[in-house]
XYZ file of N, CA, C and O in Angstrom:
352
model
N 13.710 18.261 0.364
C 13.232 17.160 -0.448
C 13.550 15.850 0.264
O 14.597 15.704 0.894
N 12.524 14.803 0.136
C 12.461 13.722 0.959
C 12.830 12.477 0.032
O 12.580 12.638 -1.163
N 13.402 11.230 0.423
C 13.539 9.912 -0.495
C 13.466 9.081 0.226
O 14.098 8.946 1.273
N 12.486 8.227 -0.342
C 11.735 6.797 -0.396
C 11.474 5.961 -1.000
O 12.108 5.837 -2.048
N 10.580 5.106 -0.726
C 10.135 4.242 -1.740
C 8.410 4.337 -1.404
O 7.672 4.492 -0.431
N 8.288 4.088 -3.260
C 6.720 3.731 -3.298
C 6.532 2.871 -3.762
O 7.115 2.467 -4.768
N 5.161 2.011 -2.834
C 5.034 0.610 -3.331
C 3.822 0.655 -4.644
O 3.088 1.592 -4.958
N 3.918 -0.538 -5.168
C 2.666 -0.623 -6.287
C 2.182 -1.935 -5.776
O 2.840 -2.921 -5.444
N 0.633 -1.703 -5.785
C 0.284 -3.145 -5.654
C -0.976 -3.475 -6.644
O -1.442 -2.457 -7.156
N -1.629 -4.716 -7.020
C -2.092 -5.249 -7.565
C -2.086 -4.623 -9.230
O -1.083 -4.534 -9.937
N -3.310 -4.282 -9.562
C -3.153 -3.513 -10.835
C -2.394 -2.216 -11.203
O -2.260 -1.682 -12.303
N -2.033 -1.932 -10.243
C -0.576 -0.855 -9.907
C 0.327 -0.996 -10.263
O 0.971 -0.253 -11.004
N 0.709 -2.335 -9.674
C 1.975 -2.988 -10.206
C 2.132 -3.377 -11.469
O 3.229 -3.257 -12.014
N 0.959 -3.948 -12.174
C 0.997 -4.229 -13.399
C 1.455 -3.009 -13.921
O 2.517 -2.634 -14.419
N 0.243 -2.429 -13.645
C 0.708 -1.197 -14.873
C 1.964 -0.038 -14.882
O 2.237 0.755 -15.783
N 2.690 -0.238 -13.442
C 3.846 0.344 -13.439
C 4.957 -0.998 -14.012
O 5.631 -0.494 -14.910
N 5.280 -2.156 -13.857
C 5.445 -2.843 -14.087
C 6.890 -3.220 -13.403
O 7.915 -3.758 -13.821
N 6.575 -2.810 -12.464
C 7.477 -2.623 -11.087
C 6.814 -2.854 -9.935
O 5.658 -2.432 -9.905
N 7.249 -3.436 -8.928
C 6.574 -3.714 -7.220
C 6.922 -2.688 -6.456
O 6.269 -2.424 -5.446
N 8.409 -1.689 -6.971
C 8.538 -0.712 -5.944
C 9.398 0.519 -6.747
O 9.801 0.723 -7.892
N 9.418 0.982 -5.866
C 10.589 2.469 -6.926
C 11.113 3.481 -6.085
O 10.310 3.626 -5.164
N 12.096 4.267 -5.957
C 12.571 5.491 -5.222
C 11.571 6.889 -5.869
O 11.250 7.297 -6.985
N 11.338 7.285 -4.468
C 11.179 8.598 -4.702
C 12.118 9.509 -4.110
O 12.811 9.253 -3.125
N 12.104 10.767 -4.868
C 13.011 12.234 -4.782
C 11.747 12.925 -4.640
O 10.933 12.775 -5.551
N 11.455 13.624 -3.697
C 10.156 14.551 -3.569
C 9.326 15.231 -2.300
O 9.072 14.508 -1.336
N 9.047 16.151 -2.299
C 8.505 16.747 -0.865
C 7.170 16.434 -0.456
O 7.012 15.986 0.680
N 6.054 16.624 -1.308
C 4.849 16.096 -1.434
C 4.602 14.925 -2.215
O 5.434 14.550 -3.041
N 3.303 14.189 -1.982
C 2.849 12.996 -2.156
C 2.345 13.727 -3.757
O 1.639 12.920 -4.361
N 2.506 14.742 -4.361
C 1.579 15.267 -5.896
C 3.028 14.834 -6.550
O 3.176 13.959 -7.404
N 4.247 15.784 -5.853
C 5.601 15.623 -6.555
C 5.867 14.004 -7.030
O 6.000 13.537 -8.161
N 5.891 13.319 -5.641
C 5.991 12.097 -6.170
C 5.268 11.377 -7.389
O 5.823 10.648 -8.211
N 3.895 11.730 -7.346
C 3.498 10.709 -8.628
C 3.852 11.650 -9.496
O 4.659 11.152 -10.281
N 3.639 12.802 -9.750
C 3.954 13.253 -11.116
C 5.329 12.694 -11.565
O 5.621 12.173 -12.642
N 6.068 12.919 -10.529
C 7.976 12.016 -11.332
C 7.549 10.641 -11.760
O 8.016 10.285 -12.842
N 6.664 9.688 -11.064
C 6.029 8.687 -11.552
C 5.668 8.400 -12.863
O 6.004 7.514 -13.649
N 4.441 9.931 -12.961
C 3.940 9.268 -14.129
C 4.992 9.795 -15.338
O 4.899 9.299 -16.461
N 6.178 11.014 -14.988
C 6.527 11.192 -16.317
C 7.885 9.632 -16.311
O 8.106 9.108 -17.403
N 8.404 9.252 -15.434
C 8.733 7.614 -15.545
C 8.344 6.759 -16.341
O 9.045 6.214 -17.192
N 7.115 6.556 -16.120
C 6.522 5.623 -16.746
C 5.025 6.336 -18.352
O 3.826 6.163 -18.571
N 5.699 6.783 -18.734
C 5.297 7.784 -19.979
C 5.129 6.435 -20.839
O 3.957 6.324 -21.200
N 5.956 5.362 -21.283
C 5.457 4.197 -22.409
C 4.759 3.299 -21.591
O 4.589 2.177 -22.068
N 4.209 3.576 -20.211
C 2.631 2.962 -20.183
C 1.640 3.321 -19.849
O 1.189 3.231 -18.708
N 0.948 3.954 -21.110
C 0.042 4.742 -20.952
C -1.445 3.948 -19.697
O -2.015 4.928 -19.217
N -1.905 3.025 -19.309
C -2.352 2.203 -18.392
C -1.642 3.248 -16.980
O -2.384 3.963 -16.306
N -0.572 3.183 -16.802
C -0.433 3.867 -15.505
C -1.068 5.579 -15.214
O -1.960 5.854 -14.412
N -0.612 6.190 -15.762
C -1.306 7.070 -15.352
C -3.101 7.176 -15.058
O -3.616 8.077 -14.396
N -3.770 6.173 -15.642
C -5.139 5.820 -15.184
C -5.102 5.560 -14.121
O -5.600 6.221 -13.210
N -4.322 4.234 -13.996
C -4.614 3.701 -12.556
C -4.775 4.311 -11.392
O -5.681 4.176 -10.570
N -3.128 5.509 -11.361
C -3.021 6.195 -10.486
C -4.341 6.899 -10.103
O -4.522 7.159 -8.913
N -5.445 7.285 -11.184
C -6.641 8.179 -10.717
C -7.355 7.562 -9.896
O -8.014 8.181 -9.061
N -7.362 6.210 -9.976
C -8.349 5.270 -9.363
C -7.963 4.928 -7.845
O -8.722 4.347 -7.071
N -6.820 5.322 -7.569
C -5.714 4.628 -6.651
C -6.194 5.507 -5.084
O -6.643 6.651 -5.007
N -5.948 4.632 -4.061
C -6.159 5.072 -2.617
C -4.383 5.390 -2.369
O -3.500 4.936 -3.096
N -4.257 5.910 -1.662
C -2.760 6.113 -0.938
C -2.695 6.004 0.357
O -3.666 6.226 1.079
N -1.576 5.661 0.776
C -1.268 5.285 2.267
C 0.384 6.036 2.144
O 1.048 5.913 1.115
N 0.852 6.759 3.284
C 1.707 7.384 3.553
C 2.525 7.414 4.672
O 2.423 8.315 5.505
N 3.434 6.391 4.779
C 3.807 5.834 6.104
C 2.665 5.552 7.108
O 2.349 5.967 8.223
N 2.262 4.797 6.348
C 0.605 3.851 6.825
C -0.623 4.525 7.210
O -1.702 4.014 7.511
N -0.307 5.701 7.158
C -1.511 6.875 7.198
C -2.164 7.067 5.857
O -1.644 7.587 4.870
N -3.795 6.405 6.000
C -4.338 6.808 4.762
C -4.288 8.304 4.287
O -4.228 9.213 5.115
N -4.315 8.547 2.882
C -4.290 10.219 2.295
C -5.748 10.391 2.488
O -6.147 11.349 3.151
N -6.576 9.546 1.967
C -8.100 10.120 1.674
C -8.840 11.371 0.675
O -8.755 11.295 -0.550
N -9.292 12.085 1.101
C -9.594 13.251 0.497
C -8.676 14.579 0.625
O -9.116 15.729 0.623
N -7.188 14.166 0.747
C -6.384 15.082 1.257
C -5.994 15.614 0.005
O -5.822 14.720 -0.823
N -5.762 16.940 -0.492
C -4.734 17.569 -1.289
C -3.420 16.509 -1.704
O -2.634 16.121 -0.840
N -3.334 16.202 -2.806
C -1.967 15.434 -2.815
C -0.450 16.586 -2.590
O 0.722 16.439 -2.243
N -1.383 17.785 -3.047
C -0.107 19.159 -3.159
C 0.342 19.143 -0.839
O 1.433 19.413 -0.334
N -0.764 18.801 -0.197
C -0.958 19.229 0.800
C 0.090 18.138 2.108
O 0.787 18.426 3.081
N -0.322 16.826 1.417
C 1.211 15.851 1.944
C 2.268 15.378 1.720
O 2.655 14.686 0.779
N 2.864 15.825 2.772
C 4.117 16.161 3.251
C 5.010 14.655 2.965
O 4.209 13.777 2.645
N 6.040 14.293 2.991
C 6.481 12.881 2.204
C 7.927 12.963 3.611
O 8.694 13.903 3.821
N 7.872 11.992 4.134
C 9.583 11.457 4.804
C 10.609 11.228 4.104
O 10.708 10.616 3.040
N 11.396 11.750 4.744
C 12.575 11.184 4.274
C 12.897 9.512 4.602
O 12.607 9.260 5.771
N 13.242 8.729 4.109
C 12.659 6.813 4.631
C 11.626 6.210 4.100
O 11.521 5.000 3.899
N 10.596 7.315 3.791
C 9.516 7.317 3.970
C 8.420 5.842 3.034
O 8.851 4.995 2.252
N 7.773 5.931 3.254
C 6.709 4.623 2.037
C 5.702 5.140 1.650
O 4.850 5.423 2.492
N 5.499 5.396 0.431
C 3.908 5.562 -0.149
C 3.579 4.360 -0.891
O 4.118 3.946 -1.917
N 2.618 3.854 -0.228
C 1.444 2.807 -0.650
C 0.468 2.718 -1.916
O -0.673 2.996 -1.548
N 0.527 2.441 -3.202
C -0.660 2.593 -3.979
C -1.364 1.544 -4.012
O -0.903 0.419 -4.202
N -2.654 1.837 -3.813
C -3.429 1.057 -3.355
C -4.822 1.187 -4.892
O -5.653 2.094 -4.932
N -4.733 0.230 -5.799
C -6.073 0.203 -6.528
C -7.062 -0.130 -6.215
O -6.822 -1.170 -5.600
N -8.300 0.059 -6.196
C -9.251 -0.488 -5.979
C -9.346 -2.110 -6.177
O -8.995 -2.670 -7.216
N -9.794 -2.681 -5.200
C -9.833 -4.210 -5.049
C -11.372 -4.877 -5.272
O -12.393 -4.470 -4.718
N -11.276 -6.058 -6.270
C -12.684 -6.712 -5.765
C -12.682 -7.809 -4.962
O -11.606 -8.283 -4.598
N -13.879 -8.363 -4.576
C -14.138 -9.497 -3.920
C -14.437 -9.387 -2.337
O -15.145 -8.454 -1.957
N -13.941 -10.276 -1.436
C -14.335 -9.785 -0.222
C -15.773 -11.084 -0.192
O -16.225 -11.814 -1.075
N -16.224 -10.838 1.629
C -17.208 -12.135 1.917
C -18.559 -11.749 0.908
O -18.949 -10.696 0.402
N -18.841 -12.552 0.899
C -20.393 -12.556 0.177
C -21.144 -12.236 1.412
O -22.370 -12.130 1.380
């Protein structure tokens, strides 16, 4: 089992209502599930998370199995919500 930190950012953060947190966990699935049962009185987070991109010691997850990556020990997971805006 690996420990880190995972970041929250934008509407992430809101709805965790935290910027960062320790993880205890081997895979990137382990981790959010300890997440979401954490944060159980805001019901808003566990949505987000569906919507959410991940980055894993700066390696995007993508279409990866969350059961399937592997987590550092040190390590950083990134939640990343979907963003608007950008050039016209």
């Amino acid at each position: 089992m690996a420990s880190g930190t995972i970041r929250y950012w934008a509407a992430a953060k809101a709805a965790a209502g935290t910027a960062e947190e320790r993880y205890e966990a081997g895979t990137l699935a382990e981790a959010l599930n300890s997440a979401r049962e954490r944060h159980t009185e805001r019901p808003d987070f566990a949505r987000v998370l569906l919507r959410c991109s991940y980055l894993v010691d700066g390696d995007p997850v993508g279409k990866r199995a969350h059961e399937a990556v592997a987590l550092s020990d040190g390590g950083t997971v990134e939640v990343l919500p979907p963003f608007a805006g950008g050039a016209a």
